[in-house]
Short mmCIF file of C-alpha atoms in Angstrom, two decimals:
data_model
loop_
_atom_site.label_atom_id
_atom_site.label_comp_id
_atom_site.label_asym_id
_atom_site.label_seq_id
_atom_site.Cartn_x
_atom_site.Cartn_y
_atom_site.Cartn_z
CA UNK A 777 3.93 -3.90 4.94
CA UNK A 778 4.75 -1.91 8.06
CA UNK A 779 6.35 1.50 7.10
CA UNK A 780 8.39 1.13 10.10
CA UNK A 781 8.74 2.98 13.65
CA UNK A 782 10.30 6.03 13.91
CA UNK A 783 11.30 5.78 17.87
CA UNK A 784 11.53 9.20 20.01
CA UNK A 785 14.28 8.28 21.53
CA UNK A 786 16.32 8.12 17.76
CA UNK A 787 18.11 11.02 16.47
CA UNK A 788 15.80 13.75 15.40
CA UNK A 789 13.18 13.20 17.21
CA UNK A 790 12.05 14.54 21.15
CA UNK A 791 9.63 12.69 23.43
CA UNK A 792 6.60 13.13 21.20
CA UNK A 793 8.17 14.50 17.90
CA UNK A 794 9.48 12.84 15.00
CA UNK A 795 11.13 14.01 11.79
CA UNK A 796 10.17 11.12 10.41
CA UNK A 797 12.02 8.46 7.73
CA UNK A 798 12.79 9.01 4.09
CA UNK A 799 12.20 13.15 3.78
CA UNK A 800 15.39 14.28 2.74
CA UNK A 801 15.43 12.79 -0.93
CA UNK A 802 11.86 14.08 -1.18
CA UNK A 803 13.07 17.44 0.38
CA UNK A 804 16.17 17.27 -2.59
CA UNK A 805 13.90 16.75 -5.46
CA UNK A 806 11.77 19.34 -4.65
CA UNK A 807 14.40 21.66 -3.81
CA UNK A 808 15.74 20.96 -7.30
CA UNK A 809 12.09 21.30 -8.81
CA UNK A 810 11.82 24.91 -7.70
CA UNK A 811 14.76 26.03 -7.99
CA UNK A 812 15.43 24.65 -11.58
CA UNK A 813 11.62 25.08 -12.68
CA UNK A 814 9.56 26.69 -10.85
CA UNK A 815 11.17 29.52 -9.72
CA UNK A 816 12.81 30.75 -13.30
CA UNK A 817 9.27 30.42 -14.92
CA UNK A 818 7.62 32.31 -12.43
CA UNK A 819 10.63 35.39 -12.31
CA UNK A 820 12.84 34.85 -15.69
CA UNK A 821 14.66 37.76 -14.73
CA UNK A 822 15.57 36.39 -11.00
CA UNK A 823 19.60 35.63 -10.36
CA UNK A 824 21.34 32.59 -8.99
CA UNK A 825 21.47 33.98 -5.61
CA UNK A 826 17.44 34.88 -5.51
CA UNK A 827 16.58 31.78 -6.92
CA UNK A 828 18.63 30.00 -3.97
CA UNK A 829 16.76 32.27 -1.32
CA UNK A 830 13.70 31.82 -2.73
CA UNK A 831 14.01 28.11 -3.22
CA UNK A 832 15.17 27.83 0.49
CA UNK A 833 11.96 30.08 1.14
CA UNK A 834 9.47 27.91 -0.43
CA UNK A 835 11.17 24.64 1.14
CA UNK A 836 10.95 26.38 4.44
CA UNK A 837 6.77 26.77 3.87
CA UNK A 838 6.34 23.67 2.43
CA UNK A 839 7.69 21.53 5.16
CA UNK A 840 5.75 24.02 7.66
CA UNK A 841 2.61 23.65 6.01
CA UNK A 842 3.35 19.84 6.14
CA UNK A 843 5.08 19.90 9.48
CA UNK A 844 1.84 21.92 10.76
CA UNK A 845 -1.47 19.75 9.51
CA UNK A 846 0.79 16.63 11.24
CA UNK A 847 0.99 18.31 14.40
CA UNK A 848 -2.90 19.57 13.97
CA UNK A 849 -3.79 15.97 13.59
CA UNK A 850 -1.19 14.30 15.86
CA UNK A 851 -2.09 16.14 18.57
CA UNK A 852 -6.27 15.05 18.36
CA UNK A 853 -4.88 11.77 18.17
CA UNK A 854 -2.92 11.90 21.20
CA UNK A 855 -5.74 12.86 23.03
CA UNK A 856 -7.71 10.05 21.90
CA UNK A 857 -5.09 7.72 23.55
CA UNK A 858 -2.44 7.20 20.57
CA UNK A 859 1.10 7.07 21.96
CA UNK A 860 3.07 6.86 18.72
CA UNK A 861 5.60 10.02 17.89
CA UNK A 862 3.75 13.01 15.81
CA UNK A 863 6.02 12.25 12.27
CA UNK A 864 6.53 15.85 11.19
CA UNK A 865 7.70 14.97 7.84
CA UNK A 866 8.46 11.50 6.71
CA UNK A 867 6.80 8.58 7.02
CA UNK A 868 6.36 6.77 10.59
CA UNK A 869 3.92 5.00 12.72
CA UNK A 870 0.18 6.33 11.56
CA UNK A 871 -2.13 6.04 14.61
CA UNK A 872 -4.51 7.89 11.80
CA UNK A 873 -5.86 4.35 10.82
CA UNK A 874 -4.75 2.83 14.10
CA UNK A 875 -7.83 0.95 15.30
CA UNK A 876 -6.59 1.38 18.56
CA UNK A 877 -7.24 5.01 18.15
CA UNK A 878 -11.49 5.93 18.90
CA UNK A 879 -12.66 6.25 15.69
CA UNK A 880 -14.30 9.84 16.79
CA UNK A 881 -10.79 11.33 17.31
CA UNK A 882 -9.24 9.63 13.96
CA UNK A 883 -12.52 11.57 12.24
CA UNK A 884 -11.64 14.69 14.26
CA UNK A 885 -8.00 14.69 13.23
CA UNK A 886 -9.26 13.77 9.22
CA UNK A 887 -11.53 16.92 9.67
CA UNK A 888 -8.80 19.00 11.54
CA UNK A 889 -6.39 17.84 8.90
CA UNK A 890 -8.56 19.41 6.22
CA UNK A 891 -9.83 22.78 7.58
CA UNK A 892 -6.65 23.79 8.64
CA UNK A 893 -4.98 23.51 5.38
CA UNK A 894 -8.15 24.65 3.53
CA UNK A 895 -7.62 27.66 5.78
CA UNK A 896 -4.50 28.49 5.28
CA UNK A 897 -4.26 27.91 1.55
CA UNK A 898 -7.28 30.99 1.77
CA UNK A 899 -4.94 33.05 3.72
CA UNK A 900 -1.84 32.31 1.22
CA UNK A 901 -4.46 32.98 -1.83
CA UNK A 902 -5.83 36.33 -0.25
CA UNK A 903 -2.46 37.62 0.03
CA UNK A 904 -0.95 36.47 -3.67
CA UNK A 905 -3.94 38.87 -5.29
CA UNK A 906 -2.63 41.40 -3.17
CA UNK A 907 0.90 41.21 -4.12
CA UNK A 908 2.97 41.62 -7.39
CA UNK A 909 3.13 38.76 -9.80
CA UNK A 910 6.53 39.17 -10.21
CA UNK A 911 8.26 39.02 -6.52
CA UNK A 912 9.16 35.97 -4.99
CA UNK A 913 6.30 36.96 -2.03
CA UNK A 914 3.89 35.93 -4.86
CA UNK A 915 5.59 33.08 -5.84
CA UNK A 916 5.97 31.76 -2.09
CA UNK A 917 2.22 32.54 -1.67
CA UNK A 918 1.03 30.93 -4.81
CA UNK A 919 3.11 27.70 -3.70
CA UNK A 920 1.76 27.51 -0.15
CA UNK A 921 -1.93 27.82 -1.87
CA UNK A 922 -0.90 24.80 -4.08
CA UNK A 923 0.35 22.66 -1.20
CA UNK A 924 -2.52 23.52 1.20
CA UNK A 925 -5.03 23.13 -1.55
CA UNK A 926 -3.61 19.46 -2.29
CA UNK A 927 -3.42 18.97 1.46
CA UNK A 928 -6.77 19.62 2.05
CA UNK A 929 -8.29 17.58 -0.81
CA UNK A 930 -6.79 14.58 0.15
CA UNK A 931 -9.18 14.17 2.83
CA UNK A 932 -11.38 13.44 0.28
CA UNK A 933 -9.75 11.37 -1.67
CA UNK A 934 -10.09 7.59 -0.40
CA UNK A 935 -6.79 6.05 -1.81
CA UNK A 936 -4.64 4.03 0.29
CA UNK A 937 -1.72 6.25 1.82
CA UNK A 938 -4.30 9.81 2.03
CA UNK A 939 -5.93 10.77 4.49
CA UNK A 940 -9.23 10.30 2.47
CA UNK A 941 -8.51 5.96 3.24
CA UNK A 942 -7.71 7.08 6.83
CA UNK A 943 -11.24 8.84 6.82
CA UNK A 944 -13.50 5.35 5.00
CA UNK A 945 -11.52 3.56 7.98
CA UNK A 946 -12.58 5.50 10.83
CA UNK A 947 -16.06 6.05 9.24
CA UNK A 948 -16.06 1.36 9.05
CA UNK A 949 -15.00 1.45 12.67
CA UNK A 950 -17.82 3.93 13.61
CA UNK A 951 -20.58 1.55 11.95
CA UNK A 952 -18.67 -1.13 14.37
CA UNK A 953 -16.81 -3.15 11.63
CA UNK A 954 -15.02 -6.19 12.95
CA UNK A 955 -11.35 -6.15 11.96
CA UNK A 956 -12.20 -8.60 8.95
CA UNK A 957 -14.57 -6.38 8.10
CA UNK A 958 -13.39 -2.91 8.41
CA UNK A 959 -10.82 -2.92 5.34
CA UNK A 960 -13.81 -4.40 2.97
CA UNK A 961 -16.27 -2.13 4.20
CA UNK A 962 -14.02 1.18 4.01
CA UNK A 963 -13.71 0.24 -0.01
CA UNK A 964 -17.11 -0.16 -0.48
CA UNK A 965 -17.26 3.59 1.13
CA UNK A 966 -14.50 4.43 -1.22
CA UNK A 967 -16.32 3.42 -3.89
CA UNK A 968 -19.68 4.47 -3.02
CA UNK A 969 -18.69 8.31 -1.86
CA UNK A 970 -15.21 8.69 -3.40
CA UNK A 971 -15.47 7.65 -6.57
CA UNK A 972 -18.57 10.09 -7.28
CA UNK A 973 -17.16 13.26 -5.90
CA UNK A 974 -14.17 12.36 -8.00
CA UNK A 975 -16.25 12.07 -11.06
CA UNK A 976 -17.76 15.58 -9.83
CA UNK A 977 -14.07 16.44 -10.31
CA UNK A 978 -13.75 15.57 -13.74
CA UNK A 979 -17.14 17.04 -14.72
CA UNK A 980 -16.30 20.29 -13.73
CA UNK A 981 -12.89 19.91 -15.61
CA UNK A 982 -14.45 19.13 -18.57
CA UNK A 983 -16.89 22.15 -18.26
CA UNK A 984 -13.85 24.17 -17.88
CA UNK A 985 -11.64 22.68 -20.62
CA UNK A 986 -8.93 21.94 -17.99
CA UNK A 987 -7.39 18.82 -19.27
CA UNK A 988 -4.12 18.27 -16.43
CA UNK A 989 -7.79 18.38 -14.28
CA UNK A 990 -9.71 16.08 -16.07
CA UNK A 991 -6.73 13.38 -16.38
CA UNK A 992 -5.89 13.93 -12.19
CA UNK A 993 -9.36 13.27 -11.50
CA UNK A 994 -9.90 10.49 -13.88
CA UNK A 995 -6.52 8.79 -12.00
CA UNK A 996 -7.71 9.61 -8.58
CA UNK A 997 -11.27 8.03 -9.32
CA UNK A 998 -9.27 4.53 -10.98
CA UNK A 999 -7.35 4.54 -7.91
CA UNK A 1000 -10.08 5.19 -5.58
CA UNK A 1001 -11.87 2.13 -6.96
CA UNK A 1002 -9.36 -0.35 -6.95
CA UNK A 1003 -6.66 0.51 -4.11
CA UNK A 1004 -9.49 -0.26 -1.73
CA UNK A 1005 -9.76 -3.65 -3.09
CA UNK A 1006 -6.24 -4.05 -3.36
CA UNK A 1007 -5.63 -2.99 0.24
CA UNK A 1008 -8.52 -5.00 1.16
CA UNK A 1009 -6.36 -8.27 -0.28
CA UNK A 1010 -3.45 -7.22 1.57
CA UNK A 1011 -5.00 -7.02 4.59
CA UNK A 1012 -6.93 -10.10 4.19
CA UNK A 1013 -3.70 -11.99 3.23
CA UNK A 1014 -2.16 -10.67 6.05
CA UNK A 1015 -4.41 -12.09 8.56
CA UNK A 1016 -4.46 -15.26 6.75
CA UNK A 1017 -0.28 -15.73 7.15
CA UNK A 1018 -0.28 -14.40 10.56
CA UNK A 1019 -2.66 -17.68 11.73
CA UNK A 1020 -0.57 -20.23 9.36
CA UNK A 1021 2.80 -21.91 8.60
CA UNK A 1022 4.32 -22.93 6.24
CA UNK A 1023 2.92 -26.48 6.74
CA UNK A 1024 -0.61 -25.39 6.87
CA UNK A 1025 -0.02 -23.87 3.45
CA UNK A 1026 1.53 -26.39 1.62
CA UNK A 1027 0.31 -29.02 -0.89
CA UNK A 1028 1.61 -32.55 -1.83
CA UNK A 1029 3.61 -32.66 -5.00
CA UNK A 1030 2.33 -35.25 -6.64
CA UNK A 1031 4.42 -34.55 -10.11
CA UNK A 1032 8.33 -35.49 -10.99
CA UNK A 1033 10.00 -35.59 -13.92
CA UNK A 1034 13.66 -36.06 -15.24
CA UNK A 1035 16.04 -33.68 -16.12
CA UNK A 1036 15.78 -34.77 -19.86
CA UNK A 1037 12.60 -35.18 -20.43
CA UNK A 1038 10.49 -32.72 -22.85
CA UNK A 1039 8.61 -29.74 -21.13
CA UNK A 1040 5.55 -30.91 -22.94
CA UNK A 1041 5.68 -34.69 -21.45
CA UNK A 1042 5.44 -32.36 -17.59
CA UNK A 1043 3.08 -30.27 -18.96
CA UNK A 1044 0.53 -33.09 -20.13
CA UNK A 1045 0.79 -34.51 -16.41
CA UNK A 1046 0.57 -31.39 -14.43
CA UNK A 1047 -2.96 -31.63 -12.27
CA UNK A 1048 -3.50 -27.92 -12.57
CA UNK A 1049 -1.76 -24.88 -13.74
CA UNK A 1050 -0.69 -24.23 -10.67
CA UNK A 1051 0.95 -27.20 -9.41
CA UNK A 1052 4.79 -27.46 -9.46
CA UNK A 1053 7.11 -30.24 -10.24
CA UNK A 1054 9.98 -31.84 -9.06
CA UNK A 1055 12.94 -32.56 -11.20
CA UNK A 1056 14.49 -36.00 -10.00
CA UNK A 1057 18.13 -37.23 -11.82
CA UNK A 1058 20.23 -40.18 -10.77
CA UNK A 1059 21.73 -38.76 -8.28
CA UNK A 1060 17.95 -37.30 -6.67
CA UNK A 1061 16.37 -33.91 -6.86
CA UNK A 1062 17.96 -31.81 -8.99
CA UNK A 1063 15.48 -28.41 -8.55
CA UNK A 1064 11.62 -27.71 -9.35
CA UNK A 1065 9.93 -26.41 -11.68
CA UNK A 1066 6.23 -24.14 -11.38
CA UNK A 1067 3.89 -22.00 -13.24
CA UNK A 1068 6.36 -18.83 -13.38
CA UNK A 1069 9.26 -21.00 -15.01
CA UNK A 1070 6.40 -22.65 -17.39
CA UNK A 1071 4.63 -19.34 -18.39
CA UNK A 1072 7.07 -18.46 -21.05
CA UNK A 1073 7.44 -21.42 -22.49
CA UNK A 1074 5.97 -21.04 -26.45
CA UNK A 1075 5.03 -23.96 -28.86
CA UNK A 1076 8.61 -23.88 -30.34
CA UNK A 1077 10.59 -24.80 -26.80
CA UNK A 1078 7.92 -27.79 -25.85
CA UNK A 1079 10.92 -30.14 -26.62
CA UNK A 1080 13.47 -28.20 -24.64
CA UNK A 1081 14.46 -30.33 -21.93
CA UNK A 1082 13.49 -29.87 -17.85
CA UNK A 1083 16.80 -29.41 -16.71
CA UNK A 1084 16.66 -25.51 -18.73
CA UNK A 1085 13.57 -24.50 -16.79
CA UNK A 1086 13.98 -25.79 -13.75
CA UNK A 1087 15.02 -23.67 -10.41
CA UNK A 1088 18.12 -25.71 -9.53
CA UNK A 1089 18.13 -27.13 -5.64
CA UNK A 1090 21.00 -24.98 -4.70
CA UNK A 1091 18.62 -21.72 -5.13
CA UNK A 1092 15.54 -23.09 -3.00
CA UNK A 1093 15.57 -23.53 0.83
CA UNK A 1094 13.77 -25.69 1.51
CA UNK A 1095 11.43 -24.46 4.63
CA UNK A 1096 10.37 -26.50 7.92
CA UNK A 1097 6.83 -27.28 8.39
CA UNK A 1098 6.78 -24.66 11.15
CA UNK A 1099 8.51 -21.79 9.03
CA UNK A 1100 6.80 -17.99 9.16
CA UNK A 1101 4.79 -16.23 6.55
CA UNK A 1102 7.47 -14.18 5.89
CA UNK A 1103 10.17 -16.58 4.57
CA UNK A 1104 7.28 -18.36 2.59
CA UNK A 1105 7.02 -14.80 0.83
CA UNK A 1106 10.62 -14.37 0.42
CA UNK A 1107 10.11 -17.55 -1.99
CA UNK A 1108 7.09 -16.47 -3.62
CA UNK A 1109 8.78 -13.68 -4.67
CA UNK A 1110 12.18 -15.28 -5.65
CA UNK A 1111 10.64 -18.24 -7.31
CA UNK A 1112 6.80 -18.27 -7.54
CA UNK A 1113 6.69 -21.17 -5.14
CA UNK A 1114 8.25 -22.46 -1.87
CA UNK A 1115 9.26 -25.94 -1.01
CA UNK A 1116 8.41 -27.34 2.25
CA UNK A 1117 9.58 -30.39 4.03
CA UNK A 1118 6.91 -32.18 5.60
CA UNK A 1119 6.06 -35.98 6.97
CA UNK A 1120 5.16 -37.17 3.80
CA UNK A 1121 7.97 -35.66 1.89
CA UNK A 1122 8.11 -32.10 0.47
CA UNK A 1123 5.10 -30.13 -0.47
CA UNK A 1124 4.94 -26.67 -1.77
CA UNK A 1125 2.90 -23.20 -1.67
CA UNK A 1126 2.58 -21.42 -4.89
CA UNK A 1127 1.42 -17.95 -5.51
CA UNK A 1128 -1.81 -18.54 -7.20
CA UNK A 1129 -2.92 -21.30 -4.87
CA UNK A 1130 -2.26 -19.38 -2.14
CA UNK A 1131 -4.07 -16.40 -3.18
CA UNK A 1132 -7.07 -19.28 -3.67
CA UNK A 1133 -6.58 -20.37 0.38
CA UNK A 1134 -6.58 -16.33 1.10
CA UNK A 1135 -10.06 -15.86 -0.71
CA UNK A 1136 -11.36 -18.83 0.88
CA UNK A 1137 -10.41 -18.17 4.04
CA UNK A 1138 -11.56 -14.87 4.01
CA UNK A 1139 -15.28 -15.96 2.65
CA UNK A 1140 -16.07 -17.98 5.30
CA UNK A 1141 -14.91 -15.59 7.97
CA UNK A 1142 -17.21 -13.50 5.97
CA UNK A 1143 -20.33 -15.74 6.37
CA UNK A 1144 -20.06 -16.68 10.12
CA UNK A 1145 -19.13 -13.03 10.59
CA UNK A 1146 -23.13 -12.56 8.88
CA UNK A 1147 -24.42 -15.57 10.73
CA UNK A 1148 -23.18 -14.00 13.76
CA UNK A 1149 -24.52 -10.48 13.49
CA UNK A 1150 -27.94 -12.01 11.94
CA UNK A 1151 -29.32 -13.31 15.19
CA UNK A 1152 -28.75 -10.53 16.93
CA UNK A 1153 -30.40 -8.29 14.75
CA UNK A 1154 -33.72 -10.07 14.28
#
């Protein structure tokens, strides 16, 4: 989940600057973009050796028009106590939905971060009319407008990884959202002011017959309403691992079966669809079997045997009651389900059940959350 530190003491970066991680592929493709695409279309006439300048032109404006709405930003932020590296181009630490940033400044640097660009791309635009269609000054210009345009309007757009989710953040912490709440609440902003100014998008593309319009801003709105949710789960599940082991998560098994034995025998004994199986031979547990290895299982395999489903015990570890969040994810995501050794013999966490505990967990922290506040405000 963390995008990872970007130190200013590593290579290309000073005391409060940071290139960042993971720009140069980005860099490449859009290098290759303009130079292949973008730049013929707009001159057909242009040579090998313009198109090269004027590629290396436009990357040169992009990454300042990038590199500069960072700095913009990163500097507000600083002065609102944030410590983390500006990241000039790739990805890094994001103090921008840092709670430990004053929610004031992280709305300053959201506003900074879209009236700079929105006054820029007017300057770019200004000077394209003025200039001839056909010389790479136009095309330069009419790129900067795009990027600072895009730049600017994702301020408004409330989707996990723009600046519009850093803005519903700041805007929870502001109405003094407790750290349960302030994910929740920001997609319920999301959806209450992003979603219609997003639909104000597509109106207007539809009175102007602009189709890639109307198909961006039906995307944007979809995404708006449910990456708020989603990155309400993920936050939610990660404060529920980050209080738990792997012991806390785990549930008896309660359900064996023999190598031989028909899949529909296990199935007919399986307390829910979520429960998971051993597979005991002669010689003791041969593996497990849960709902991923049982969901593709049609009528006509019911008498295939246990031993061709099952996850054999030489590719599951077998976790201590004490293990991390981290290798019980590792499992989920290898197997559907993690066995763990405990007192009573081995139990398990599978991915369903888990997501159950999550929602659980996160209701009642919910409720006395409202029972707290409640009191106070009568």
């Amino acid at each position: 989940m963390n995008l990872g530190h970007v130190s200013g003491r590593r290579e290309g970066s000073s005391g409060w600057l940071s290139l960042g991680q993971g720009w140069l592929g980005s860099a490449v493709f859009a290098g290759l973009a303009l130079g292949l695409l973008y730049v013929p279309a707009h001159d057909p006439t242009a040579g090998p050796f313009s198109v090269l300048v004027t590629t290396a032109a436009m990357l040169y404006a992009v990454g300042l028009s990038i590199a500069a709405v960072r700095v913009l930003r990163g500097v507000i932020l600083r002065l609102g106590g944030s410590r983390e590296p500006i990241v000039l181009l790739g990805t890094g630490p994001d103090p921008l939905t840092s709670p430990d940033v004053g929610a004031r400044w992280r709305l300053a640097a959201v506003a900074a971060g879209a009236v700079g660009p929105a006054a820029l791309g007017v300057l770019a635009g200004s000077a394209a009319v003025a200039m001839d269609p056909a010389t790479p000054a136009h095309a330069i210009s009419t790129l900067v407008l795009g990027v600072n345009v895009a730049v600017a309007a994702g301020a408004l757009v409330m989707v996990p990884g723009l600046p519009g989710w850093a803005l519903a953040l700041a805007l929870a912490d502001a109405t003094g959202a407790s750290p349960d709440q302030r994910q929740p609440r920001a997609a319920r902003l999301a959806r209450a002011v992003g979603v219609p100014i997003l639909l104000g998008v597509v109106l207007g593309a539809v009175l102007l017959g602009d189709p890639m319009l109307l198909a961006l801003g039906v995307a944007l709105a979809f995404l708006t309403w449910t990456g708020g949710q989603l990155a309400a789960r993920q936050d939610a599940t990660a404060r529920f691992l980050a209080g738990h082991v792997a012991g806390d998560l785990a549930r008896p098994i309660t359900t064996n079966a023999g190598p031989d034995e028909p899949v529909a025998s296990l199935l007919a004994r399986l307390r829910t669809d979520a429960s998971v199986a051993l597979i005991e031979g002669g010689a003791g547990i041969a593996g497990a079997v849960g709902p991923r290895q049982l969901a593709g299982v049609a009528g006509a395999r019911l008498d295939d045997r246990c031993a061709a489903l099952m996850v054999p015990l030489g590719s599951l570890r077998i976790l201590g009651p004490t293990a991390g969040a981290v290798d019980v994810l590792q499992e989920l995501a290898r197997h559907g389900f993690a066995l763990v050794r405990g007192t009573d013999g081995l139990g398990y966490v599978e991915a369903e059940d888990l997501g159950r505990q999550v929602r659980v967990w996160q209701a009642i922290r919910e409720r006395r959350s409202t029972d707290d506040v409640g009191p106070r405000e009568q």
